[in-house]
Short mmCIF file of C-alpha atoms in Angstrom, two decimals:
data_model
loop_
_atom_site.label_atom_id
_atom_site.label_comp_id
_atom_site.label_asym_id
_atom_site.label_seq_id
_atom_site.Cartn_x
_atom_site.Cartn_y
_atom_site.Cartn_z
CA MET A 350 -0.01 -0.28 -0.04
CA PHE A 351 2.86 2.67 0.79
CA SER A 352 4.63 1.63 -2.29
CA SER A 353 1.43 2.87 -4.43
CA LYS A 354 1.44 5.30 -2.80
CA LEU A 355 4.82 6.57 -3.38
CA GLN A 356 3.55 5.78 -7.15
CA SER A 357 0.68 7.97 -6.93
CA ILE A 358 2.73 11.02 -5.41
CA HIS A 359 5.31 10.19 -8.29
CA ASN A 360 3.00 9.75 -11.38
CA SER A 361 0.98 12.79 -9.92
CA PHE A 362 4.39 14.96 -10.79
CA GLN A 363 4.89 13.27 -13.89
CA LEU A 364 4.49 16.38 -17.10
CA SER A 365 3.19 15.59 -20.49
CA GLN A 366 4.89 16.58 -23.76
CA LEU A 367 2.78 19.41 -24.67
CA GLN A 368 3.26 20.82 -21.41
CA ILE A 369 7.26 21.05 -21.34
CA PHE A 370 6.40 22.38 -24.84
CA PHE A 371 4.37 24.67 -23.32
CA ILE A 372 6.74 25.24 -19.55
CA LEU A 373 9.91 25.73 -22.14
CA LEU A 374 7.71 27.98 -24.77
CA ILE A 375 6.24 30.37 -21.93
CA ILE A 376 10.46 30.25 -20.42
CA ILE A 377 11.27 31.88 -24.13
CA LEU A 378 9.89 33.90 -25.06
CA ALA A 379 9.59 36.10 -21.86
CA GLY A 380 13.55 35.45 -21.98
CA ILE A 381 13.13 37.34 -25.06
CA ILE A 382 10.10 40.03 -23.50
CA TYR A 383 13.18 41.02 -21.08
CA PHE A 384 15.99 40.90 -23.76
CA MET A 385 13.84 43.42 -26.03
CA CYS A 386 12.76 45.91 -23.52
CA ARG A 387 15.33 46.18 -20.91
CA PRO A 388 17.31 49.48 -20.73
CA ARG A 389 19.05 49.85 -24.33
CA PRO A 390 22.47 50.61 -22.41
CA VAL A 391 24.64 54.02 -23.36
CA TYR A 392 28.39 54.00 -24.52
CA LEU A 393 30.85 57.45 -24.88
CA LEU A 394 32.56 56.20 -27.25
CA ASP A 395 35.10 59.26 -27.11
CA TYR A 396 34.72 63.43 -26.43
CA ALA A 397 36.81 66.97 -27.60
CA CYS A 398 37.30 70.30 -26.66
CA PHE A 399 37.56 73.57 -27.96
CA LYS A 400 41.17 74.28 -27.22
CA PRO A 401 41.16 78.15 -28.13
CA PRO A 402 44.25 80.05 -29.25
CA ALA A 403 47.11 82.15 -27.35
CA THR A 404 45.44 84.90 -29.84
CA LEU A 405 41.82 84.74 -28.38
CA ARG A 406 43.64 84.98 -24.59
CA VAL A 407 42.55 87.56 -21.83
CA THR A 408 45.05 88.77 -19.39
CA PHE A 409 43.36 90.89 -16.09
CA SER A 410 44.97 93.59 -17.14
CA THR A 411 44.00 93.19 -20.98
CA PHE A 412 40.69 92.82 -19.38
CA MET A 413 41.33 96.04 -17.40
CA GLU A 414 42.28 98.33 -19.45
CA HIS A 415 39.66 97.76 -22.11
CA ALA A 416 36.99 98.35 -20.25
CA SER A 417 38.66 101.74 -18.60
CA GLN A 418 38.99 101.97 -21.64
CA VAL A 419 34.67 102.31 -22.99
CA ASP A 420 32.63 105.37 -22.29
CA PHE A 421 29.51 103.01 -20.33
CA PHE A 422 31.60 102.37 -17.89
CA ASP A 423 32.23 104.18 -14.97
CA GLU A 424 34.30 104.52 -12.42
CA LYS A 425 32.58 102.30 -10.84
CA SER A 426 31.34 99.85 -12.38
CA VAL A 427 35.51 99.01 -13.43
CA LYS A 428 36.34 99.09 -9.98
CA PHE A 429 33.35 96.22 -9.32
CA MET A 430 34.83 94.32 -11.96
CA MET A 431 38.62 93.97 -10.58
CA ARG A 432 37.42 92.64 -7.32
CA ILE A 433 35.99 90.30 -9.28
CA LEU A 434 38.56 89.54 -10.71
CA GLU A 435 40.50 89.33 -8.01
CA ARG A 436 38.65 87.26 -6.87
CA SER A 437 36.92 84.69 -9.12
CA GLY A 438 39.52 81.80 -9.25
CA LEU A 439 40.92 83.33 -13.27
CA GLY A 440 43.65 82.69 -13.89
CA GLU A 441 45.80 85.35 -16.88
CA GLU A 442 45.13 82.10 -19.77
CA THR A 443 41.36 82.68 -20.72
CA CYS A 444 39.85 83.76 -23.85
CA VAL A 445 37.40 85.67 -24.45
CA PRO A 446 36.06 85.67 -28.99
CA PRO A 447 37.43 88.49 -31.23
CA PRO A 448 34.38 91.06 -30.97
CA ASN A 449 35.76 91.38 -27.20
CA HIS A 450 39.50 92.22 -28.01
CA CYS A 451 38.27 95.46 -29.80
CA ILE A 452 37.55 98.79 -28.22
CA PRO A 453 34.60 98.75 -27.99
CA PRO A 454 33.53 95.62 -28.26
CA ASN A 455 31.52 94.93 -31.60
CA PRO A 456 29.24 92.66 -31.40
CA ASN A 457 27.08 91.89 -34.20
CA MET A 458 25.07 88.34 -36.29
CA GLU A 459 27.74 86.65 -37.69
CA SER A 460 31.05 87.96 -35.68
CA SER A 461 28.53 85.61 -33.40
CA ARG A 462 28.07 82.94 -35.97
CA SER A 463 32.21 83.05 -36.84
CA GLU A 464 32.29 82.17 -33.36
CA ALA A 465 29.80 79.55 -32.94
CA ARG A 466 31.80 78.12 -35.92
CA THR A 467 35.26 77.99 -34.93
CA VAL A 468 34.45 76.64 -31.22
CA ILE A 469 31.88 73.79 -32.49
CA PHE A 470 33.99 73.36 -35.78
CA SER A 471 37.32 72.35 -34.15
CA ALA A 472 35.78 70.03 -31.50
CA ILE A 473 33.78 68.24 -34.08
CA ASP A 474 37.40 67.59 -35.97
CA GLU A 475 39.28 66.67 -32.81
CA LEU A 476 36.75 64.21 -32.20
CA PHE A 477 36.73 62.88 -35.34
CA SER A 478 40.11 62.31 -35.86
CA LYS A 479 40.03 60.47 -32.52
CA SER A 480 36.72 58.46 -33.19
CA SER A 481 38.50 57.26 -36.81
CA SER A 482 35.68 54.45 -37.25
CA ILE A 483 32.97 57.27 -36.22
CA GLN A 484 32.47 59.29 -39.86
CA PRO A 485 29.39 61.72 -40.47
CA LYS A 486 27.35 59.78 -42.68
CA HIS A 487 27.89 57.27 -39.07
CA ILE A 488 25.65 60.11 -36.67
CA ASP A 489 21.27 59.47 -36.44
CA ILE A 490 21.31 61.92 -33.80
CA LEU A 491 22.67 65.37 -33.48
CA ILE A 492 22.09 67.50 -30.66
CA VAL A 493 23.18 70.93 -30.13
CA ASN A 494 22.53 73.05 -26.25
CA CYS A 495 23.55 76.73 -26.24
CA SER A 496 21.34 79.31 -24.57
CA LEU A 497 21.87 82.55 -25.36
CA PHE A 498 22.83 82.37 -29.48
CA SER A 499 19.52 80.96 -31.66
CA PRO A 500 19.69 81.83 -34.68
CA THR A 501 18.19 80.71 -38.19
CA PRO A 502 18.85 78.18 -39.34
CA SER A 503 20.10 75.98 -35.84
CA LEU A 504 23.40 75.58 -34.53
CA SER A 505 22.43 72.57 -35.79
CA ALA A 506 21.20 73.16 -39.42
CA MET A 507 24.73 74.58 -39.52
CA ILE A 508 26.48 71.15 -38.91
CA VAL A 509 24.33 69.33 -41.40
CA ASN A 510 25.03 71.70 -43.82
CA LYS A 511 29.37 71.91 -42.77
CA TYR A 512 29.93 67.83 -42.12
CA ASN A 513 26.91 66.51 -45.34
CA LEU A 514 24.87 64.14 -42.38
CA ARG A 515 22.17 61.77 -43.69
CA SER A 516 19.52 63.88 -44.87
CA ASN A 517 17.38 61.25 -41.82
CA VAL A 518 19.59 62.69 -38.88
CA ARG A 519 17.06 63.42 -36.20
CA THR A 520 18.35 67.28 -35.38
CA PHE A 521 17.99 68.72 -31.86
CA ASN A 522 17.84 72.72 -30.37
CA LEU A 523 18.28 73.72 -26.86
CA SER A 524 18.47 77.15 -26.26
CA GLY A 525 17.46 79.18 -22.54
CA MET A 526 18.38 75.79 -20.25
CA GLY A 527 21.70 77.57 -18.45
CA CYS A 528 25.03 75.82 -17.63
CA SER A 529 23.73 72.37 -17.06
CA ALA A 530 22.21 72.05 -20.70
CA GLY A 531 24.82 70.26 -21.78
CA VAL A 532 23.79 67.16 -18.49
CA ILE A 533 19.51 67.42 -20.55
CA SER A 534 21.13 67.14 -23.49
CA ILE A 535 22.47 63.95 -22.70
CA ASP A 536 19.26 62.94 -21.47
CA LEU A 537 17.60 63.46 -24.40
CA ALA A 538 20.45 61.42 -25.74
CA ARG A 539 19.51 58.93 -24.06
CA GLU A 540 16.09 58.75 -24.21
CA LEU A 541 16.70 58.87 -28.22
CA LEU A 542 18.70 55.90 -27.99
CA GLN A 543 16.34 53.91 -25.61
CA ALA A 544 13.96 54.09 -28.60
CA HIS A 545 16.51 54.27 -31.39
CA SER A 546 18.50 50.90 -31.90
CA ASN A 547 21.70 50.62 -33.17
CA SER A 548 23.39 54.43 -33.33
CA ILE A 549 25.17 56.39 -32.55
CA ALA A 550 24.10 60.96 -31.27
CA LEU A 551 26.39 63.47 -31.89
CA VAL A 552 25.87 66.24 -28.52
CA ILE A 553 27.00 70.11 -28.94
CA SER A 554 27.45 71.49 -25.97
CA THR A 555 28.76 75.01 -25.49
CA GLU A 556 27.89 79.57 -25.10
CA ILE A 557 29.06 81.90 -27.65
CA ILE A 558 29.91 84.76 -25.64
CA THR A 559 29.61 87.46 -28.32
CA PRO A 560 26.31 88.34 -28.28
CA ASN A 561 26.25 88.41 -24.54
CA TYR A 562 28.59 91.50 -23.62
CA TYR A 563 26.81 93.04 -21.17
CA ALA A 564 27.50 97.05 -21.86
CA GLY A 565 25.62 98.80 -19.29
CA THR A 566 27.01 99.49 -14.88
CA GLU A 567 24.23 96.90 -12.93
CA ARG A 568 25.93 95.46 -10.83
CA ALA A 569 24.13 91.70 -11.52
CA MET A 570 24.85 91.82 -14.91
CA LEU A 571 28.07 92.87 -14.26
CA LEU A 572 29.41 88.95 -12.55
CA PRO A 573 29.09 87.51 -16.78
CA ASN A 574 31.54 89.73 -18.57
CA CYS A 575 34.29 88.43 -15.73
CA LEU A 576 33.44 85.06 -15.35
CA PHE A 577 32.37 83.50 -18.46
CA ARG A 578 35.06 82.18 -21.67
CA VAL A 579 34.65 80.59 -24.76
CA GLY A 580 34.41 77.67 -25.13
CA ALA A 581 32.51 74.22 -26.24
CA ALA A 582 32.81 70.21 -26.53
CA ALA A 583 32.02 67.32 -28.58
CA VAL A 584 30.24 63.82 -26.83
CA LEU A 585 29.71 60.67 -29.47
CA LEU A 586 27.10 58.64 -27.63
CA SER A 587 26.26 54.81 -28.75
CA ASN A 588 24.36 52.14 -28.04
CA HIS A 589 25.33 49.43 -29.64
CA ARG A 590 26.06 46.56 -27.57
CA ARG A 591 29.38 45.64 -29.30
CA ASP A 592 30.75 49.12 -28.13
CA SER A 593 31.70 48.59 -25.00
CA SER A 594 34.67 47.54 -26.14
CA LEU A 595 35.87 50.71 -27.77
CA ALA A 596 33.54 52.49 -25.01
CA LYS A 597 35.88 54.93 -22.64
CA TYR A 598 32.55 54.51 -20.14
CA ARG A 599 28.84 54.04 -19.80
CA LEU A 600 26.18 55.74 -18.51
CA MET A 601 24.14 54.77 -15.51
CA HIS A 602 22.04 57.25 -13.78
CA LEU A 603 21.00 60.22 -14.60
CA VAL A 604 19.10 62.89 -12.49
CA ARG A 605 17.96 66.11 -13.02
CA THR A 606 15.89 68.36 -10.59
CA ASN A 607 14.21 72.05 -11.88
CA LYS A 608 12.78 74.67 -8.82
CA GLY A 609 11.11 75.92 -11.58
CA THR A 610 8.16 76.72 -9.87
CA ASP A 611 9.63 78.73 -7.32
CA ASP A 612 10.10 82.28 -7.92
CA LYS A 613 12.74 83.27 -7.10
CA ALA A 614 14.41 80.77 -8.41
CA TYR A 615 12.84 80.97 -11.21
CA ARG A 616 14.81 84.35 -11.38
CA CYS A 617 17.44 83.37 -9.61
CA VAL A 618 19.17 84.03 -13.51
CA TYR A 619 17.57 86.15 -15.55
CA GLU A 620 18.27 87.56 -18.50
CA GLU A 621 16.19 90.90 -19.07
CA GLU A 622 17.06 95.14 -19.70
CA ASP A 623 18.11 97.38 -17.38
CA SER A 624 17.76 100.73 -16.75
CA LYS A 625 19.21 102.07 -19.92
CA GLY A 626 17.86 98.93 -22.02
CA ASN A 627 20.65 97.45 -22.16
CA VAL A 628 20.48 93.77 -22.80
CA GLY A 629 21.76 91.03 -19.98
CA ILE A 630 22.04 88.13 -18.33
CA ALA A 631 21.40 89.46 -13.96
CA LEU A 632 22.74 86.80 -11.12
CA SER A 633 20.98 87.57 -7.81
CA LYS A 634 22.23 87.88 -4.39
CA ASP A 635 20.06 84.17 -3.44
CA LEU A 636 21.79 82.24 -6.41
CA MET A 637 24.55 80.46 -3.68
CA ALA A 638 21.62 79.57 -1.30
CA ILE A 639 18.70 78.38 -4.26
CA ALA A 640 22.07 76.09 -6.15
CA GLY A 641 21.98 74.31 -2.47
CA ALA A 642 17.95 73.48 -1.35
CA THR A 643 18.05 72.34 -5.40
CA LEU A 644 21.40 70.47 -5.54
CA LYS A 645 19.73 68.99 -2.01
CA SER A 646 16.87 68.01 -4.29
CA ASN A 647 18.70 66.48 -6.52
CA ILE A 648 21.53 64.15 -3.90
CA THR A 649 17.84 62.42 -1.92
CA THR A 650 16.97 61.31 -5.24
CA ILE A 651 20.40 60.03 -7.30
CA GLY A 652 21.95 59.14 -3.42
CA PRO A 653 19.67 55.85 -3.00
CA LEU A 654 21.08 54.91 -6.39
CA VAL A 655 24.69 54.92 -6.04
CA LEU A 656 25.62 54.72 -1.97
CA PRO A 657 26.08 51.45 -0.78
CA ALA A 658 24.22 50.38 1.86
CA SER A 659 25.92 51.81 4.76
CA GLU A 660 25.72 55.28 4.18
CA GLN A 661 21.00 54.65 3.25
CA LEU A 662 21.58 53.06 6.50
CA LEU A 663 22.65 56.64 8.31
CA PHE A 664 21.33 58.58 6.58
CA LEU A 665 18.07 56.97 6.62
CA LEU A 666 18.70 56.97 10.78
CA ALA A 667 19.53 60.64 11.07
CA LEU A 668 16.09 62.00 8.72
CA ALA A 669 13.73 59.50 11.17
CA ARG A 670 15.79 61.62 14.17
CA ARG A 671 14.96 64.61 13.15
CA LYS A 672 11.07 63.71 11.99
CA LEU A 673 10.50 61.81 15.21
CA ILE A 674 13.00 62.97 17.80
CA ASN A 675 14.64 66.46 17.32
CA PRO A 676 13.68 68.50 13.76
CA LYS A 677 16.17 71.27 14.82
CA SER A 678 18.85 67.99 14.99
CA LYS A 679 22.11 68.61 12.23
CA PRO A 680 21.34 66.63 8.60
CA TYR A 681 23.31 63.86 7.57
CA ILE A 682 25.49 64.23 5.06
CA PRO A 683 26.40 61.45 2.87
CA ASP A 684 29.37 60.36 2.20
CA PHE A 685 30.03 60.16 -1.57
CA LYS A 686 33.46 59.95 -1.91
CA GLN A 687 32.50 56.12 -1.12
CA ALA A 688 30.43 55.96 -3.61
CA PHE A 689 32.76 58.38 -6.48
CA GLU A 690 36.24 58.26 -7.08
CA HIS A 691 36.17 61.50 -9.12
CA PHE A 692 34.16 64.47 -8.74
CA CYS A 693 33.16 67.36 -12.20
CA ILE A 694 31.22 69.83 -10.53
CA HIS A 695 31.14 72.35 -12.68
CA ALA A 696 33.15 75.59 -13.34
CA GLY A 697 30.20 77.94 -12.75
CA GLY A 698 32.62 80.32 -10.08
CA ARG A 699 34.34 79.83 -7.69
CA ALA A 700 31.25 80.30 -4.51
CA VAL A 701 30.10 77.80 -6.18
CA ILE A 702 32.74 74.35 -5.71
CA ASP A 703 34.02 76.13 -2.91
CA GLU A 704 29.75 75.72 -1.83
CA LEU A 705 29.74 72.13 -3.05
CA GLU A 706 33.31 71.39 -1.73
CA LYS A 707 31.19 71.98 1.85
CA LYS A 708 28.34 71.00 1.45
CA LEU A 709 30.11 67.61 0.10
CA GLN A 710 32.35 67.18 2.20
CA LEU A 711 35.10 67.08 -0.07
CA SER A 712 38.60 67.42 -0.30
CA SER A 713 40.64 70.12 -1.72
CA GLY A 714 41.53 66.90 -4.51
CA HIS A 715 38.37 66.42 -4.93
CA VAL A 716 37.13 69.56 -6.58
CA GLU A 717 41.09 70.60 -8.26
CA ALA A 718 39.65 69.20 -11.43
CA SER A 719 36.99 71.66 -11.23
CA ARG A 720 39.11 74.24 -9.81
CA MET A 721 41.34 74.26 -12.12
CA THR A 722 38.76 74.04 -14.93
CA LEU A 723 38.03 77.64 -13.64
CA HIS A 724 41.64 78.88 -13.42
CA ARG A 725 42.43 77.46 -16.73
CA PHE A 726 39.27 78.60 -19.39
CA GLY A 727 37.11 80.05 -17.30
CA ASN A 728 33.43 80.11 -17.39
CA THR A 729 32.46 77.58 -19.86
CA SER A 730 29.46 77.41 -19.35
CA SER A 731 26.95 73.64 -20.04
CA SER A 732 30.77 72.21 -21.58
CA SER A 733 33.01 73.17 -18.44
CA LEU A 734 31.68 69.51 -17.68
CA TRP A 735 34.10 67.72 -19.88
CA TYR A 736 37.31 70.30 -20.05
CA GLU A 737 36.83 68.69 -16.32
CA LEU A 738 37.15 65.34 -16.97
CA SER A 739 39.74 65.70 -19.71
CA TYR A 740 41.33 66.81 -16.81
CA ILE A 741 41.22 63.67 -14.67
CA GLU A 742 41.91 61.61 -17.31
CA ALA A 743 45.17 64.52 -18.70
CA LYS A 744 47.04 63.73 -15.11
CA GLY A 745 46.17 60.13 -15.99
CA ARG A 746 43.63 59.47 -12.91
CA MET A 747 40.80 57.60 -14.95
CA LYS A 748 41.08 53.46 -13.77
CA ARG A 749 38.97 51.14 -15.10
CA GLY A 750 35.75 50.80 -13.28
CA ASP A 751 36.33 54.00 -10.95
CA ARG A 752 32.64 55.93 -11.32
CA VAL A 753 32.76 60.25 -12.61
CA TRP A 754 29.84 62.00 -11.02
CA MET A 755 29.38 65.21 -12.81
CA ILE A 756 26.90 68.39 -11.44
CA GLY A 757 25.34 71.16 -13.30
CA PHE A 758 23.98 74.21 -12.75
CA GLY A 759 21.57 76.73 -14.65
CA SER A 760 18.54 79.00 -14.81
CA GLY A 761 15.22 78.12 -13.96
CA PHE A 762 16.89 77.01 -11.49
CA LYS A 763 18.10 73.83 -11.92
CA CYS A 764 20.75 70.53 -10.97
CA ASN A 765 20.93 68.31 -13.56
CA SER A 766 23.80 65.40 -12.30
CA MET A 767 25.14 62.10 -13.97
CA VAL A 768 27.52 59.49 -13.32
CA TRP A 769 29.51 57.51 -15.44
CA LYS A 770 31.71 54.58 -14.55
CA SER A 771 34.84 54.35 -17.43
CA MET A 772 35.00 50.20 -19.59
CA ARG A 773 39.34 50.88 -19.02
CA THR A 774 41.63 52.66 -17.37
CA VAL A 775 42.17 55.87 -20.41
CA LYS A 776 46.15 57.19 -21.01
CA THR A 777 47.46 59.80 -21.27
CA PRO A 778 46.56 61.63 -24.14
CA VAL A 779 48.58 63.24 -26.17
CA SER A 780 46.22 65.55 -27.45
CA GLY A 781 42.84 67.85 -26.24
CA PRO A 782 42.70 70.95 -24.02
CA TRP A 783 45.34 70.28 -21.75
CA SER A 784 47.98 69.62 -23.94
CA ASP A 785 50.14 72.02 -23.37
CA CYS A 786 49.79 72.89 -19.74
CA ILE A 787 48.44 70.15 -18.00
CA HIS A 788 52.76 69.65 -16.53
CA ARG A 789 51.93 73.40 -14.80
CA TYR A 790 48.70 71.80 -12.62
CA PRO A 791 47.33 72.10 -9.97
CA VAL A 792 48.26 75.50 -9.61
CA HIS A 793 47.66 77.60 -6.20
CA ILE A 794 44.86 80.10 -6.36
CA PRO A 795 45.18 82.32 -3.45
CA GLU A 796 42.01 84.29 -2.82
CA VAL A 797 42.46 87.26 -3.47
CA VAL A 798 45.08 88.78 -6.51
CA LYS A 799 45.38 92.02 -6.51
CA LEU A 800 45.67 93.59 -9.76
CA TYR A 801 46.45 97.30 -9.00
#
């Protein structure tokens, strides 16, 4: 009787051939659906930054001499710009476009287009020279971001015309999105690469300085004259899985934070006319406080994606203590040094880098790339993150598996950040924006550089 029961149990577990076929079919279909629906990887094949010629350099003495000789700046404005330069963290080799070297500056549409052609085409040419297997005819997606210069035809159309891109290339032109637009462009490229398989995307980040020189006396609008300099970056992305062996980096995470619903945040970087009708970009005195609050929101989102479990637990315990026991207790700042080997903080100005170094509890070494980029190239807007990454590579510090956190801030107000993982140890490049000066860096940057 016992053996018959065992036999009946055994028979109950036996499956017919038809049942086995359907189970295998379900497993195969589930596997196919998974492989078809899983996110496509986004690889960074290579990138290049515009290296301005020495003829465009503007020393402090040249800047101040020119400012003192034009009639639209009064004595107070000249002295104010001198104090800004003394504390800016910029060096003597930053560059401005040719019209800004004139006395007075002579911006016009053609000179603005000329600057755009120079910086963008130079970066693209350098990129294609490094990526010999990728040529213009291979580009499926083209994205250009430039906040303050938006001509017709667009900058993306200018690139299509210059490089004879295919007639079915998907082109996008982003404007008015500030210094964090480079991250936004990568996000747009990522979404497009998810929708279109086996595609190559070319992303251009720049800011055209020529038409945006402020010729007035409002202090809030004079700061961009002192900080912004020429620059551009060209980035090549791919979702071909076979490119994993060729790529430098893989995009791991991208988080965007927008505080545009808050009036102060919305207006803290604002293009407007002064009382005399001169157009300029006004930077609010609340800018750093707003940037700090926006960064906090961004950190709250990206933290769980990148931090180790121990740091997340400490953060949750501190949050619970503030909510339940002592609302005035000091918030816990996660140790992001455990999540990243390298940090690229937008080189918007010395105050921006100082604020993030303090809030994220970073060392001077962690913000070295940002400070040196600001010193050598100034604030190049959305392309500054790529000059910083180039600095890290030029120093030979990028190893296989290293993680890079890029953080950008922009008008609106926005904080956007993205995380890259190095696919290989990057060899020290022989060309690039740092090739002729990396041996001199890092340099000591005094708190104040007395000009007069």
